[in-house]
Coordinates of C-alpha atoms in Angstrom, one line a residue:
M149 CA -56.1 -92.8 98.8
S150 CA -57.7 -91.7 95.5
A151 CA -60.7 -93.5 94.2
I152 CA -58.5 -94.7 91.3
P153 CA -55.1 -96.0 92.6
S154 CA -52.1 -94.5 90.8
R155 CA -50.9 -97.8 89.1
L156 CA -50.8 -99.5 85.8
S157 CA -51.8 -103.1 86.1
V158 CA -52.6 -104.4 82.6
V159 CA -51.9 -103.3 79.1
T160 CA -54.1 -105.2 76.6
L161 CA -53.3 -105.4 72.9
G162 CA -56.2 -106.2 70.5
V163 CA -54.7 -108.8 68.1
R164 CA -55.6 -110.0 64.7
D165 CA -53.4 -113.2 64.7
M166 CA -53.1 -114.6 68.3
G167 CA -50.9 -117.5 67.3
L168 CA -48.4 -115.1 65.6
L169 CA -48.2 -112.7 68.4
R170 CA -48.0 -115.4 71.1
S171 CA -45.1 -117.0 69.1
F172 CA -43.3 -113.6 68.9
Y173 CA -43.5 -112.9 72.6
H174 CA -42.4 -116.5 73.3
A175 CA -39.4 -116.0 71.0
L176 CA -38.4 -113.0 73.2
G177 CA -38.2 -115.4 76.1
W178 CA -41.1 -113.9 78.0
P179 CA -43.0 -116.3 80.2
E180 CA -46.7 -116.8 79.2
Q181 CA -49.2 -117.1 82.0
P182 CA -50.4 -120.7 82.4
S183 CA -54.0 -119.8 81.3
G184 CA -52.7 -118.6 77.9
D185 CA -54.3 -119.9 74.7
D186 CA -55.6 -118.6 71.4
D187 CA -58.6 -117.1 73.1
W188 CA -56.6 -114.9 75.5
S189 CA -53.0 -114.8 76.6
A190 CA -50.8 -112.8 79.0
F191 CA -47.2 -112.2 79.9
L192 CA -46.3 -110.9 83.4
L193 CA -43.6 -108.3 82.8
G194 CA -42.1 -106.8 86.0
G195 CA -45.4 -106.2 87.7
V196 CA -47.5 -105.3 84.7
L197 CA -49.5 -107.8 82.7
L198 CA -49.2 -107.6 78.9
A199 CA -52.5 -109.2 77.8
L200 CA -53.4 -110.3 74.3
S201 CA -57.0 -110.4 73.3
P202 CA -58.6 -111.0 70.0
L203 CA -59.4 -107.6 68.5
P204 CA -63.2 -108.3 67.8
E205 CA -63.8 -109.4 71.4
L206 CA -61.8 -106.5 72.9
A207 CA -63.5 -104.0 70.7
A208 CA -66.9 -105.3 71.8
E209 CA -66.0 -104.5 75.4
A210 CA -63.9 -101.4 75.0
A211 CA -65.2 -99.7 71.8
P212 CA -68.8 -101.0 71.1
G213 CA -70.1 -99.7 67.8
V214 CA -66.7 -98.3 66.7
A215 CA -65.1 -99.6 63.5
D216 CA -62.1 -101.8 64.0
P217 CA -58.8 -99.9 63.4
A218 CA -57.4 -100.3 59.9
G219 CA -54.0 -101.4 61.2
G220 CA -50.7 -99.7 61.2
W221 CA -49.4 -97.6 64.0
S222 CA -52.0 -96.7 66.7
G223 CA -50.1 -93.7 68.1
V224 CA -49.2 -95.6 71.2
T225 CA -45.8 -97.0 72.1
L226 CA -44.9 -99.5 74.8
A227 CA -41.5 -99.4 76.4
C228 CA -39.1 -101.9 77.9
N229 CA -36.4 -100.1 79.9
V230 CA -33.1 -102.0 80.2
D231 CA -30.4 -101.7 83.0
D232 CA -27.4 -100.4 81.0
R233 CA -26.8 -98.3 77.9
A234 CA -25.2 -101.3 76.0
D235 CA -28.3 -103.5 76.8
V236 CA -30.3 -101.4 74.3
D237 CA -28.3 -102.8 71.4
T238 CA -28.4 -106.4 72.8
A239 CA -32.2 -106.3 73.4
F240 CA -32.8 -104.7 70.0
A241 CA -30.8 -107.4 68.2
A242 CA -32.7 -110.1 70.2
A243 CA -36.1 -108.6 69.3
V244 CA -35.2 -108.4 65.6
A245 CA -34.0 -112.1 65.7
A246 CA -37.3 -113.0 67.2
G247 CA -39.2 -111.5 64.3
A248 CA -39.6 -107.8 65.2
T249 CA -39.5 -105.2 62.4
V250 CA -36.8 -102.5 62.7
V251 CA -38.4 -99.0 63.2
A252 CA -35.4 -97.0 64.5
E253 CA -31.9 -98.3 65.1
P254 CA -30.3 -97.8 68.6
T255 CA -29.1 -94.3 69.1
D256 CA -28.2 -91.9 71.8
R257 CA -31.0 -89.5 72.4
P258 CA -30.9 -85.7 73.1
W259 CA -32.6 -86.4 76.5
G260 CA -29.4 -88.3 77.7
G261 CA -30.5 -91.9 77.2
R262 CA -30.3 -94.4 74.5
S263 CA -33.2 -96.1 72.7
A264 CA -34.4 -98.0 69.6
Y265 CA -37.8 -98.8 68.3
I266 CA -39.2 -102.1 66.9
A267 CA -42.6 -103.2 65.8
D268 CA -44.1 -106.6 66.8
P269 CA -45.6 -108.7 64.0
E270 CA -48.9 -106.7 64.2
G271 CA -47.2 -103.3 64.1
N272 CA -47.4 -102.5 67.9
R273 CA -44.4 -100.2 68.6
W274 CA -42.0 -101.0 71.3
E275 CA -39.2 -98.7 72.5
I276 CA -36.2 -100.4 74.0
A277 CA -34.6 -97.7 76.2
W278 CA -32.0 -97.0 78.8
A279 CA -32.4 -94.0 81.0
G280 CA -29.8 -93.4 83.7
T281 CA -32.5 -92.1 86.1
A282 CA -34.6 -95.3 86.0
V283 CA -34.6 -97.4 89.1
F284 CA -36.0 -100.9 89.3
D285 CA -36.7 -103.2 92.2
E286 CA -35.7 -106.9 92.3
R287 CA -38.7 -107.9 90.2
G288 CA -37.8 -105.5 87.4
S289 CA -40.6 -103.1 88.3
L290 CA -39.9 -99.4 87.8
V291 CA -39.8 -97.7 91.2
S292 CA -38.6 -94.2 90.2
F293 CA -37.8 -92.4 87.0
G294 CA -35.7 -89.3 87.7

């Protein structure tokens, strides 16, 4: 075993408006962890925790002395892979109905899958994707990808 296990356990977003982002993820129907409040919140998504932390507090730990980002796209995307090609369109519509901003409409991609992009209320980019090679377990955790 390596000193650092090959796993992704938590993705933390530094947020400016905790109430807004919590409401958005609730509107997607994602279950919030019982300890969630406006000081810290999290959603367990298929074996990975999506954590929300106030940006100043996260920056103090992860980027001490570095200026806060100005906003906009960070250069990072998060992805939610769905089970079927048609599910991309359904999930995309649900995200937009929950308050997401359209970045790119659902389309078939040159790599053989289908995907769309949305932004949450703070501009974090999410890809909603279907890839025929993705295999999930009963919890929705990705177990292989090609």
